[in-house]
Amino acid sequence: MEVRHIPYLLLLPAIAYLLFFIGYPLIQALYLAFTKNGAFSLETVRRATSDPTFWQALKYTISLAIAIVPIQLILALILALAVNRAFKGKDFTIYALIIPLTISDVAAGLIWYTMLSDYGFMNKLLLNLGLISQPIHFFGYEYRTMEFLAIVIAEVWRATAIVFVIILAGLQMISREYLEAAEVFGAGYWTRLRKIVIPMLKPSIQSALIIRTLFAMQVFGIVWILAGRDIPVLAGEGFYQLMEIKDYGVASIYALTIALLSIILGALYVKFLKAEYLEVRT
Amino acid sequence: MRKAVGILAALLLAVAVFASGCIGGGGPTKIVWASTQLNPPEERAFVLNELIPPFKDEAGIDVEFVPISYSDLATRLEGEEQSGKVTIDVVADLHGGLDYFNAKGWLTDLSDKVKTLQGRTFIESYMNYATDKNGKVFYVPWMSATYVMVVNKEAFKYLPSGLTEQDVIQGTEKWTYDALLAWVKNIYEKTGKKAFGLPAGPKGLLHRFIHGYLYPSFTGYEAKKFDSSEAIDMWNYFKELWKYTNPASTTWDAMADPLLQGEVLIAWDHTARIKNAIVTKPDQFVVVPVPRGPEGRGFIVVLAGLAIPKNAPHPDEAWKLIDYLTKPETQVKVLEKVGFFPTVKEAANAVPEGPLKILVEGVTAQSSTKDALIVMIPNLGEKGGEFSGLYREAFKRIVLQGEDPQKVLGELGPKLHNLFKEKGIPEP
């Protein structure tokens, strides 16, 4: 066998896997979404997009991502910088920070639902402290803003850890020599952060952003628990159409919308956040 | 040496073949029981470990339990009946499905056999459903379920004038939807609490409350008068009721937890979904009939029955299984373990004191109210989701978003009537 064929052979299992588990379902979804009685038809697309819920789901999915991802990034950066130095109890702090990562989104949703409900921990605490006289309502169609807030709180609590881990790993890869050299030349903390740490963290930030934003497009469990369908999101509506209404065509449109959004966002990140290494630049 | 081993192996094989033939021939008959009910894993475990073994010991008949979906069952039964090669002995399904199978002529007449069943009285209305217009009994009523109201005893302190605790518990004339509104309004004014609760979350059964309770009580029909003027009155009533309904209802799928947490004092839900509240705090709750509306007291009964397909391979053994499953003691066991209600009166009386008794009393009180207007969930097959979806959409637009009921019903009405037209089913 010729040597130049070997790489292709080695790729074969992966390609077979992708074809079977991603290619086939994708074709199936396209078929369900764009055909009627075996012929090409846009009827399903029209049925899905004529429902105002579709546009609300799109709007809420994107606004949740816009609200959650930047908070997570900034919070994770602050936390990572805080623990990236030697102090007593450092390991313990890191473990404590990543505990929420081990909890499933549904469980996290349930925890926050119980905490924020009318007779939950938060309201009881505020009532007992005399700060409020009536419980603050977080849940219900009339309180969608509060539900939105509850989702943001729960998501930040649950999923900041993954961004934190990625950024911490990136921080630890930055050689101390750069920082020491900068210090010798009189660069203060902010200058070092701006000129060295952040640029060198770019690859980590990029990975973290891609992962978080793509996950945000699929956000489902937490929203479902905290707000039901008061706040529709794409994944939730897809599930609802599939399981309750049994409209497989419309469910596929939701799934394809998530896929399309993910591809576009992924491409944008790769294009505009090109990873730069100081070594390459100099 | 090698030869000896070979001969030994051949001999062993021959003995094994012979022995298996003997065992197969002389063993118990095995019958096939295809069921669309009791399919979730824990219910299936109950069937396999607790329901079938005593029958096998007693009657010497082995049962193969085949959990199956309605559409698969319909396809399989159709294929078997048409080819004449039937393998299913007993079919368990909901009323709607069995009614369809009977209309297709796939079920045996059980009229004579039902009379031979000893020591059990079937609830009359259930037996009526099981009998077709030619007087043929095409299934034996097996299990039932319904949706009821649960009241936290605390709420009785705030009864509006003219309504007594007994009215509510027995479901008298005075226990109306207007009385319910006056009651929850009173609680709100005295305590500031929105005490009524509905399972209006995405997996909650709110659509059943609308099409099976409010609609028949206000219009006399589930779907026929969907966009009538009576329906508009009903929706205006619902909007009023929603003012005193806990707003978090839109996030609740089942009412047991909100009841236990004290977030609501009065709730409506499926019996299986409130069971946990009653079992946890039996002293705190009572199960009561639903209120009545201008047209009567509409409520849904989910009825499951057992039937024998035509040309079933073992009809006598199949009948023995049906006999066993409808015995009062078997029905009490089913109620205790999986929460489906008995279809024979003797079983209802045999339930021991405790939480289940509270449930059974409420359900029995509801089904024996004089103005009872029993409705069944229409059997729309794969369109069932769309049917429920339309009622939910009406709720969302009229009650939550405050749109004009006339406009919304005018838009959704034709879609609903079309569903029945497409399926060729008369509108209930």
XYZ file of C-alpha atoms in Angstrom, chain B residues 13-360:
348
model
C -27.156 -33.154 21.744
C -29.715 -35.844 20.938
C -30.813 -36.029 24.593
C -31.069 -32.267 24.789
C -33.233 -32.056 21.671
C -35.488 -34.834 22.969
C -35.771 -33.322 26.441
C -36.574 -29.842 25.156
C -39.319 -31.323 23.016
C -40.847 -32.996 26.055
C -40.683 -29.822 28.175
C -42.088 -27.665 25.392
C -44.971 -30.021 24.774
C -46.019 -30.536 28.360
C -45.485 -27.002 29.707
C -48.108 -24.334 30.435
C -49.852 -22.580 27.553
C -48.444 -19.173 26.832
C -50.802 -16.371 25.856
C -49.911 -12.983 24.407
C -51.249 -9.855 26.116
C -50.694 -6.702 24.065
C -51.239 -3.519 26.062
C -51.012 0.205 25.433
C -51.424 0.665 29.189
C -48.950 0.171 32.065
C -46.045 0.715 29.679
C -43.718 3.020 31.689
C -40.802 1.040 33.208
C -41.994 1.010 36.829
C -45.534 0.041 35.817
C -44.156 -2.645 33.517
C -42.092 -4.009 36.412
C -45.271 -4.184 38.482
C -47.022 -6.191 35.746
C -44.132 -8.613 35.308
C -43.224 -9.104 38.971
C -46.492 -8.752 40.822
C -49.474 -8.985 38.515
C -48.678 -11.974 36.268
C -46.868 -14.440 38.641
C -49.877 -15.116 40.943
C -52.041 -15.726 37.867
C -49.473 -18.117 36.456
C -49.346 -20.035 39.744
C -53.107 -20.136 40.079
C -54.226 -20.904 36.528
C -51.104 -22.572 35.157
C -51.121 -20.191 32.193
C -48.042 -18.231 31.194
C -48.521 -14.682 29.961
C -46.270 -12.757 27.608
C -46.859 -9.054 28.302
C -46.240 -6.958 25.181
C -46.151 -3.199 25.844
C -47.101 -1.500 22.590
C -48.082 1.939 21.317
C -51.584 2.563 19.988
C -50.470 3.008 16.378
C -48.318 -0.146 16.464
C -51.172 -2.092 18.015
C -53.621 -0.912 15.355
C -51.214 -1.830 12.541
C -50.431 -5.236 14.018
C -54.034 -6.102 14.708
C -55.079 -5.063 11.225
C -52.329 -7.183 9.655
C -53.143 -10.217 11.788
C -56.893 -10.004 11.235
C -56.498 -9.613 7.491
C -54.024 -12.476 7.114
C -56.103 -14.660 9.485
C -52.992 -15.506 11.468
C -53.757 -13.972 14.855
C -51.135 -14.161 17.611
C -52.573 -11.734 20.189
C -54.882 -13.257 22.821
C -55.755 -10.245 24.946
C -55.772 -6.557 23.995
C -55.677 -3.802 26.613
C -56.328 -0.289 25.376
C -58.298 2.879 26.075
C -61.973 3.105 25.193
C -61.382 5.114 22.018
C -58.995 2.561 20.550
C -61.153 -0.442 21.412
C -64.187 1.311 19.981
C -62.311 1.705 16.702
C -61.160 -1.939 16.667
C -64.731 -3.048 17.285
C -66.035 -0.866 14.467
C -63.541 -2.650 12.208
C -64.973 -5.980 13.376
C -61.780 -7.250 14.990
C -63.110 -8.033 18.482
C -64.958 -11.030 19.929
C -68.430 -10.669 21.463
C -68.086 -11.017 25.243
C -71.775 -10.465 26.161
C -72.422 -13.986 27.439
C -69.089 -14.363 29.186
C -69.386 -11.088 31.135
C -72.531 -12.434 32.801
C -70.567 -15.387 34.204
C -68.133 -13.177 36.166
C -68.784 -13.762 39.878
C -68.668 -11.288 42.774
C -68.268 -8.043 40.887
C -70.564 -5.235 39.755
C -69.209 -3.059 36.998
C -69.950 0.678 37.247
C -72.983 1.092 34.943
C -71.719 3.997 32.877
C -68.501 2.098 32.106
C -70.473 -0.969 31.040
C -72.528 1.253 28.736
C -69.368 2.405 27.001
C -68.241 -1.195 26.598
C -71.470 -2.142 24.825
C -71.984 -1.134 21.187
C -75.293 -0.154 19.600
C -76.062 -3.784 18.705
C -75.831 -4.784 22.352
C -72.469 -6.449 21.899
C -70.073 -6.193 24.839
C -66.745 -5.757 23.073
C -64.479 -5.213 26.066
C -64.471 -5.625 29.824
C -63.865 -2.357 31.742
C -60.540 -2.736 33.519
C -59.061 0.480 34.906
C -60.079 4.106 35.005
C -58.512 7.447 35.741
C -59.852 10.958 36.001
C -58.996 14.498 36.971
C -60.300 15.963 40.221
C -59.948 18.917 42.545
C -57.878 18.873 45.705
C -58.625 21.236 48.548
C -56.284 22.071 51.393
C -58.519 22.048 54.504
C -57.121 25.490 55.349
C -59.169 26.884 52.439
C -62.485 25.928 54.094
C -61.928 28.797 56.528
C -62.592 31.229 53.718
C -65.708 29.734 52.134
C -67.915 32.425 50.587
C -71.403 32.900 52.048
C -73.915 30.345 50.797
C -71.354 27.617 50.203
C -70.651 24.940 52.813
C -67.909 22.386 53.214
C -70.481 19.640 52.530
C -71.526 21.309 49.257
C -67.972 21.081 48.037
C -67.229 17.566 49.287
C -70.444 16.065 47.920
C -70.601 18.154 44.791
C -74.069 19.655 45.293
C -75.902 22.106 43.031
C -74.274 24.994 44.889
C -70.734 23.898 44.056
C -70.474 25.852 40.807
C -67.673 27.556 38.891
C -69.051 30.894 40.088
C -68.831 29.634 43.675
C -65.226 28.637 43.034
C -64.492 32.155 41.765
C -66.153 33.742 44.804
C -64.148 31.423 47.046
C -60.700 32.140 45.609
C -61.540 35.846 45.438
C -62.414 35.731 49.125
C -59.118 34.042 49.965
C -57.259 36.695 47.970
C -59.006 39.554 49.712
C -58.451 38.082 53.185
C -54.905 36.775 52.810
C -53.433 38.315 49.662
C -52.810 34.840 48.321
C -53.699 33.641 44.818
C -54.834 30.269 46.070
C -56.039 28.452 42.945
C -53.574 26.417 40.905
C -53.568 24.801 37.472
C -50.963 22.626 35.740
C -50.343 25.095 32.893
C -46.656 24.253 32.374
C -45.485 22.808 29.061
C -46.067 19.212 30.162
C -49.037 20.000 32.383
C -52.542 18.845 31.481
C -54.233 22.252 31.350
C -55.739 21.485 27.898
C -57.737 18.665 29.498
C -59.181 21.147 32.010
C -60.292 23.367 29.155
C -61.746 20.840 26.710
C -62.944 18.253 29.222
C -64.151 20.389 32.130
C -64.809 24.047 31.277
C -66.130 23.507 27.750
C -68.700 20.781 28.545
C -69.781 22.549 31.741
C -70.374 25.858 29.935
C -71.347 24.766 26.397
C -72.409 21.139 26.810
C -69.794 19.966 24.304
C -66.031 19.490 24.126
C -65.455 20.764 20.615
C -68.761 21.279 18.814
C -69.403 24.719 20.348
C -65.747 25.762 20.441
C -66.471 29.177 18.943
C -70.046 29.724 20.190
C -71.293 32.619 22.317
C -71.425 30.276 25.328
C -67.728 29.624 24.741
C -67.025 33.353 24.802
C -68.793 33.591 28.177
C -66.684 30.680 29.354
C -63.436 32.353 28.327
C -64.477 35.582 30.011
C -65.125 33.570 33.156
C -61.699 31.931 32.835
C -60.034 35.352 32.516
C -61.723 36.378 35.762
C -60.648 33.146 37.489
C -57.069 33.659 36.302
C -56.875 36.865 38.378
C -56.957 34.679 41.487
C -54.900 31.830 40.044
C -51.288 31.606 41.132
C -49.345 33.111 38.200
C -46.540 30.556 38.604
C -49.087 28.025 37.261
C -47.578 28.506 33.797
C -44.426 26.788 35.065
C -46.111 23.839 36.828
C -46.481 20.446 35.178
C -48.070 18.651 38.159
C -49.858 20.005 41.199
C -48.553 17.735 43.980
C -45.571 19.950 44.848
C -47.349 23.334 44.788
C -50.015 21.797 47.065
C -47.426 20.424 49.466
C -45.457 23.696 49.468
C -48.640 25.561 50.328
C -48.321 27.734 47.228
C -51.912 26.904 46.313
C -54.853 25.773 48.454
C -57.154 24.543 45.689
C -55.880 22.711 42.621
C -57.124 20.709 39.676
C -55.097 17.853 38.136
C -54.965 14.194 37.083
C -55.383 11.800 40.019
C -51.963 10.245 39.407
C -50.328 13.684 39.505
C -51.779 14.768 42.856
C -51.513 11.361 44.519
C -48.163 12.238 46.065
C -49.596 15.217 47.956
C -52.373 13.080 49.468
C -50.006 10.263 50.373
C -47.505 12.640 52.010
C -50.010 14.669 54.047
C -53.304 12.749 54.145
C -54.644 14.882 57.013
C -54.286 18.115 55.154
C -56.133 17.501 51.880
C -59.527 16.383 50.625
C -60.306 15.273 47.109
C -63.569 16.772 45.888
C -65.721 16.682 42.750
C -65.143 19.472 40.241
C -67.642 22.373 40.208
C -70.588 22.501 37.800
C -71.357 25.014 35.085
C -74.610 26.096 33.414
C -74.740 22.892 31.317
C -73.755 20.408 34.012
C -70.676 18.993 35.682
C -68.301 18.087 32.875
C -65.396 15.775 33.643
C -63.179 13.368 31.771
C -63.088 9.674 32.455
C -60.172 7.768 31.015
C -61.357 4.194 30.676
C -59.161 1.235 29.789
C -60.639 -2.137 28.848
C -59.654 -5.693 27.998
C -60.772 -7.385 24.781
C -60.170 -10.621 22.885
C -59.396 -10.309 19.150
C -61.359 -12.440 16.692
C -59.658 -15.788 15.983
C -57.339 -15.403 18.998
C -55.316 -18.609 19.398
C -56.252 -19.242 23.066
C -59.655 -17.636 23.773
C -60.386 -19.661 26.929
C -57.049 -18.909 28.538
C -57.450 -15.277 27.484
C -60.792 -15.119 29.269
C -59.217 -16.536 32.432
C -56.733 -13.655 32.388
C -59.543 -11.111 32.002
C -61.408 -12.787 34.853
C -58.297 -12.513 37.036
C -57.567 -8.874 36.152
C -61.084 -7.666 36.989
C -61.296 -9.399 40.388
C -61.785 -6.812 43.172
C -58.581 -7.819 44.961
C -56.530 -7.500 41.761
C -58.049 -4.080 41.095
C -57.209 -2.845 44.590
C -53.642 -3.978 44.002
C -53.500 -2.016 40.732
C -54.848 1.064 42.508
C -52.309 0.776 45.310
C -49.335 0.259 43.050
C -49.992 2.333 39.929
C -52.912 4.566 40.910
C -55.505 3.529 38.332
C -59.018 3.283 39.699
C -61.163 0.141 39.834
C -64.077 -0.418 37.476
C -65.985 -2.701 39.830
C -67.848 -1.343 42.840
C -66.676 -4.107 45.207
C -63.067 -3.010 44.740
C -63.793 0.609 45.599
C -65.287 -0.528 48.915
C -62.339 -2.782 49.656
C -59.745 0.016 49.691
C -58.193 0.271 53.169
C -58.466 3.537 55.167
C -55.746 6.038 54.379
C -54.601 8.308 51.575
C -55.957 6.081 48.788
C -59.355 6.040 50.420
C -59.380 9.862 50.284
C -58.721 9.703 46.563
C -61.266 6.969 45.897
